[in-house]
Structure formats: structure tokens, C-alpha cells
GROMACS .gro file of C-alpha atoms in nm:
model
  187
    1MET     CA    1 -11.150   2.197  -7.376
    2LYS     CA    2 -11.354   1.890  -7.454
    3HIS     CA    3 -11.701   2.039  -7.415
    4SER     CA    4 -11.862   2.333  -7.594
    5PHE     CA    5 -12.057   2.615  -7.437
    6VAL     CA    6 -12.244   2.800  -7.712
    7CYS     CA    7 -12.603   2.801  -7.590
    8GLY     CA    8 -12.594   3.109  -7.368
    9ASN     CA    9 -12.695   2.935  -7.045
   10PRO     CA   10 -12.530   2.650  -6.850
   11ALA     CA   11 -12.854   2.448  -6.836
   12LEU     CA   12 -12.891   2.467  -7.214
   13ASP     CA   13 -12.528   2.362  -7.259
   14PHE     CA   14 -12.586   2.079  -7.010
   15ALA     CA   15 -12.889   1.960  -7.209
   16ALA     CA   16 -12.677   1.970  -7.525
   17THR     CA   17 -12.428   1.713  -7.397
   18VAL     CA   18 -12.590   1.454  -7.619
   19ARG     CA   19 -12.490   1.550  -7.970
   20SER     CA   20 -12.703   1.468  -8.272
   21ARG     CA   21 -13.004   1.325  -8.091
   22LEU     CA   22 -13.184   1.285  -8.424
   23GLY     CA   23 -12.902   1.099  -8.592
   24THR     CA   24 -12.650   0.880  -8.416
   25PRO     CA   25 -12.644   1.015  -8.060
   26LEU     CA   26 -12.305   1.098  -7.915
   27GLU     CA   27 -12.304   1.091  -7.535
   28MET     CA   28 -12.058   1.341  -7.391
   29PHE     CA   29 -12.100   1.207  -7.035
   30SER     CA   30 -11.934   0.872  -7.087
   31SER     CA   31 -11.787   0.855  -6.736
   32PRO     CA   32 -11.797   1.033  -6.401
   33GLU     CA   33 -11.471   1.202  -6.503
   34SER     CA   34 -11.630   1.349  -6.819
   35LEU     CA   35 -11.911   1.492  -6.607
   36ASP     CA   36 -11.657   1.638  -6.366
   37ALA     CA   37 -11.471   1.791  -6.662
   38TRP     CA   38 -11.794   1.948  -6.792
   39PHE     CA   39 -11.858   2.122  -6.461
   40ARG     CA   40 -11.501   2.255  -6.447
   41GLU     CA   41 -11.503   2.370  -6.810
   42SER     CA   42 -11.844   2.537  -6.765
   43GLY     CA   43 -11.707   2.746  -6.480
   44ILE     CA   44 -11.974   2.626  -6.237
   45ILE     CA   45 -11.700   2.479  -6.019
   46ASP     CA   46 -11.324   2.518  -5.998
   47GLY     CA   47 -11.223   2.190  -5.838
   48ASP     CA   48 -11.317   1.828  -5.882
   49THR     CA   49 -11.661   1.720  -5.766
   50GLN     CA   50 -11.562   1.354  -5.739
   51PHE     CA   51 -11.865   1.228  -5.933
   52GLN     CA   52 -11.937   0.858  -5.886
   53PRO     CA   53 -12.130   0.629  -6.126
   54ALA     CA   54 -12.457   0.687  -5.935
   55ASP     CA   55 -12.405   1.063  -5.964
   56LEU     CA   56 -12.353   1.025  -6.339
   57GLU     CA   57 -12.684   0.839  -6.365
   58GLN     CA   58 -12.858   1.117  -6.170
   59ALA     CA   59 -12.695   1.383  -6.388
   60ILE     CA   60 -12.827   1.214  -6.702
   61VAL     CA   61 -13.177   1.198  -6.553
   62ILE     CA   62 -13.162   1.571  -6.473
   63ARG     CA   63 -13.018   1.651  -6.816
   64GLU     CA   64 -13.297   1.466  -6.994
   65ALA     CA   65 -13.558   1.640  -6.778
   66ILE     CA   66 -13.408   1.980  -6.866
   67TYR     CA   67 -13.401   1.884  -7.235
   68SER     CA   68 -13.768   1.783  -7.218
   69LEU     CA   69 -13.873   2.104  -7.043
   70VAL     CA   70 -13.680   2.325  -7.286
   71HIS     CA   71 -13.830   2.162  -7.595
   72THR     CA   72 -14.176   2.167  -7.440
   73LYS     CA   73 -14.138   2.539  -7.368
   74ILE     CA   74 -14.034   2.613  -7.726
   75ALA     CA   75 -14.330   2.413  -7.860
   76GLY     CA   76 -14.568   2.594  -7.626
   77ASP     CA   77 -14.694   2.269  -7.479
   78ASP     CA   78 -14.758   2.177  -7.116
   79TYR     CA   79 -14.462   2.055  -6.913
   80ASP     CA   80 -14.425   1.687  -6.832
   81GLY     CA   81 -14.492   1.645  -6.460
   82ASP     CA   82 -14.206   1.401  -6.408
   83ALA     CA   83 -13.954   1.633  -6.574
   84LEU     CA   84 -14.078   1.923  -6.362
   85SER     CA   85 -14.041   1.718  -6.044
   86ILE     CA   86 -13.689   1.607  -6.133
   87VAL     CA   87 -13.565   1.960  -6.201
   88ASN     CA   88 -13.746   2.114  -5.904
   89ASP     CA   89 -13.621   1.843  -5.667
   90ALA     CA   90 -13.263   1.897  -5.785
   91ALA     CA   91 -13.297   2.274  -5.742
   92ARG     CA   92 -13.422   2.236  -5.384
   93THR     CA   93 -13.084   2.117  -5.261
   94PRO     CA   94 -12.813   2.375  -5.185
   95PRO     CA   95 -12.621   2.496  -5.494
   96ALA     CA   96 -12.248   2.537  -5.542
   97VAL     CA   97 -12.136   2.837  -5.341
   98PRO     CA   98 -11.835   3.051  -5.429
   99GLN     CA   99 -11.589   3.122  -5.152
  100LEU     CA  100 -11.334   3.401  -5.120
  101THR     CA  101 -10.981   3.286  -5.045
  102PRO     CA  102 -10.652   3.475  -5.017
  103ASP     CA  103 -10.586   3.363  -5.377
  104GLY     CA  104 -10.925   3.476  -5.512
  105ARG     CA  105 -11.259   3.314  -5.571
  106VAL     CA  106 -11.301   2.936  -5.556
  107THR     CA  107 -11.619   2.738  -5.616
  108GLU     CA  108 -11.610   2.382  -5.493
  109ALA     CA  109 -11.915   2.161  -5.477
  110THR     CA  110 -12.040   1.816  -5.405
  111PRO     CA  111 -12.206   1.639  -5.698
  112ILE     CA  112 -12.550   1.724  -5.556
  113GLU     CA  113 -12.459   2.092  -5.523
  114ALA     CA  114 -12.325   2.104  -5.880
  115LEU     CA  115 -12.641   1.942  -6.017
  116SER     CA  116 -12.856   2.178  -5.810
  117THR     CA  117 -12.678   2.472  -5.971
  118VAL     CA  118 -12.759   2.344  -6.320
  119ALA     CA  119 -13.123   2.282  -6.224
  120ARG     CA  120 -13.146   2.639  -6.092
  121HIS     CA  121 -13.006   2.771  -6.420
  122ALA     CA  122 -13.277   2.572  -6.602
  123ILE     CA  123 -13.549   2.726  -6.386
  124GLU     CA  124 -13.408   3.074  -6.447
  125VAL     CA  125 -13.395   3.037  -6.825
  126LEU     CA  126 -13.737   2.871  -6.851
  127SER     CA  127 -13.910   3.129  -6.635
  128GLY     CA  128 -13.718   3.443  -6.720
  129PRO     CA  129 -13.700   3.711  -6.985
  130ASP     CA  130 -13.495   3.497  -7.226
  131VAL     CA  131 -13.782   3.256  -7.304
  132PRO     CA  132 -13.879   3.440  -7.627
  133LEU     CA  133 -13.514   3.418  -7.736
  134LEU     CA  134 -13.492   3.038  -7.715
  135LYS     CA  135 -13.430   2.876  -8.054
  136GLU     CA  136 -13.338   2.535  -8.178
  137CYS     CA  137 -13.039   2.512  -8.412
  138ALA     CA  138 -13.139   2.513  -8.781
  139ASN     CA  139 -12.897   2.228  -8.851
  140HIS     CA  140 -13.136   1.932  -8.876
  141GLU     CA  141 -12.874   1.704  -8.720
  142CYS     CA  142 -12.825   1.930  -8.417
  143THR     CA  143 -13.071   1.945  -8.132
  144ARG     CA  144 -12.913   2.226  -7.931
  145VAL     CA  145 -13.133   2.504  -7.803
  146TYR     CA  146 -12.964   2.840  -7.760
  147ILE     CA  147 -13.051   3.194  -7.656
  148ASP     CA  148 -13.057   3.415  -7.965
  149ARG     CA  149 -12.931   3.754  -7.855
  150SER     CA  150 -12.826   3.856  -8.204
  151ARG     CA  151 -12.941   4.182  -8.356
  152GLY     CA  152 -13.288   4.126  -8.493
  153ALA     CA  153 -13.291   3.773  -8.345
  154ARG     CA  154 -13.182   3.635  -8.683
  155ARG     CA  155 -12.927   3.380  -8.566
  156GLU     CA  156 -12.999   3.039  -8.718
  157TRP     CA  157 -12.736   2.810  -8.569
  158CYS     CA  158 -12.616   2.732  -8.222
  159ALA     CA  159 -12.266   2.820  -8.344
  160MET     CA  160 -12.089   2.875  -8.674
  161ASP     CA  161 -11.852   2.591  -8.595
  162PRO     CA  162 -11.964   2.332  -8.674
  163CYS     CA  163 -12.333   2.388  -8.749
  164GLY     CA  164 -12.330   2.716  -8.941
  165ASN     CA  165 -12.030   2.616  -9.151
  166LYS     CA  166 -12.187   2.277  -9.226
  167MET     CA  167 -12.519   2.430  -9.333
  168LYS     CA  168 -12.357   2.702  -9.543
  169ALA     CA  169 -12.136   2.446  -9.717
  170ALA     CA  170 -12.439   2.226  -9.790
  171ALA     CA  171 -12.632   2.526  -9.930
  172TYR     CA  172 -12.332   2.617 -10.149
  173ARG     CA  173 -12.306   2.262 -10.285
  174ALA     CA  174 -12.682   2.260 -10.357
  175ARG     CA  175 -12.655   2.590 -10.550
  176LYS     CA  176 -12.362   2.454 -10.753
  177ARG     CA  177 -12.557   2.136 -10.838
  178GLU     CA  178 -12.856   2.349 -10.941
  179GLU     CA  179 -12.635   2.569 -11.161
  180LYS     CA  180 -12.508   2.259 -11.342
  181LEU     CA  181 -12.862   2.135 -11.405
  182VAL     CA  182 -13.006   2.466 -11.529
  183PRO     CA  183 -12.775   2.514 -11.831
  184ALA     CA  184 -12.821   2.149 -11.930
  185ALA     CA  185 -13.199   2.190 -11.923
  186GLY     CA  186 -13.180   2.500 -12.147
  187LYS     CA  187 -13.002   2.316 -12.429
   0.00000   0.00000   0.00000
């Protein structure tokens, strides 16, 4: 599996497909095939959507609109009108629809249907009961937003691997450096 799904909602995971937005951004959608793989790995579809370069461009526009809306919601600010229009327009088209076959359930979709499904997930998370649970990862290099369903809502990182482990290791190194300085200062 090339992509990670730790945010608790497909739209949040979709928005997180640019890693380290504050540092050196890493684009996970480098080709139509990588976008197709994301949709399969997310479980939104089972087959190939046959994304084309124009579909990839549209997916990135929708992703950035979702990212903007999520961060605006967390900040308590007013939504950007353009981002709202992009997500709402995408959600207006038919979504991916599961079908029952003799072999079980299959969800195939056109690129537009797959993107509509993600836009609908964004609308659900941004207007539903999980809004108070939205948090940004405490790793300053990570810009993922996740749904914190932990006991007491005390989760700090999008995931232990890599963010939690990285932050805990940095805190440990800082404590060890401090311990070295304290005895030297007491002499």
C-alpha cells in the first residue's frame, strides 16, 4: 500500500495527499495512476477509474479546496467561496455506487463519480458531529487533519508512525541534551 489512511475520513485522507506542506511538499498524486491507486487503496472503488491527466488536475483542485475548508473550519473562520463552490459542484454529480454481483460487492466508478464521493465525504465531515473532533497533527512538519476519537480526545498525532514516533524521539533527545547541560551548570 503506497498511501496512508490515518485521518478517520476519506476526505481528510484525500486532503493529506500532499505531505509536509510546511516543509518540502511531497505530492502523492504524481500521475493519473497514483490517483487511481489512492481510490482503490481507500476502498472507495474496487476497480480502475481510468483517470486521465485532466482528471488528475481536477482532483488536485478538489483536494486543495477540501484542505482549505478543513483548515478554515478548525480555525473558526468563514469558508472561502471558491473552495465551497468547488466541493459543492463536485458533490452534485452522482457518486460511486456499489453493486451486488454473484461474487459479492463491487464499486466501480468514473473519475467524476469517484471525486464526487470524496466531495460528499468532505461535506459530511465538515457539517456533521465529528467537527469538534477535528485536530491538526502536533508534528510541526505534518499538516494532516484527523478525527480524534481517542478517550478524552488526547491524541496529538495523526498516527504514531511516523509522526508520533518522530516527535517522541525528538522530545527524548531534547531531554538528554538538557540533562547533559544541567550537571555541567551545577559545577
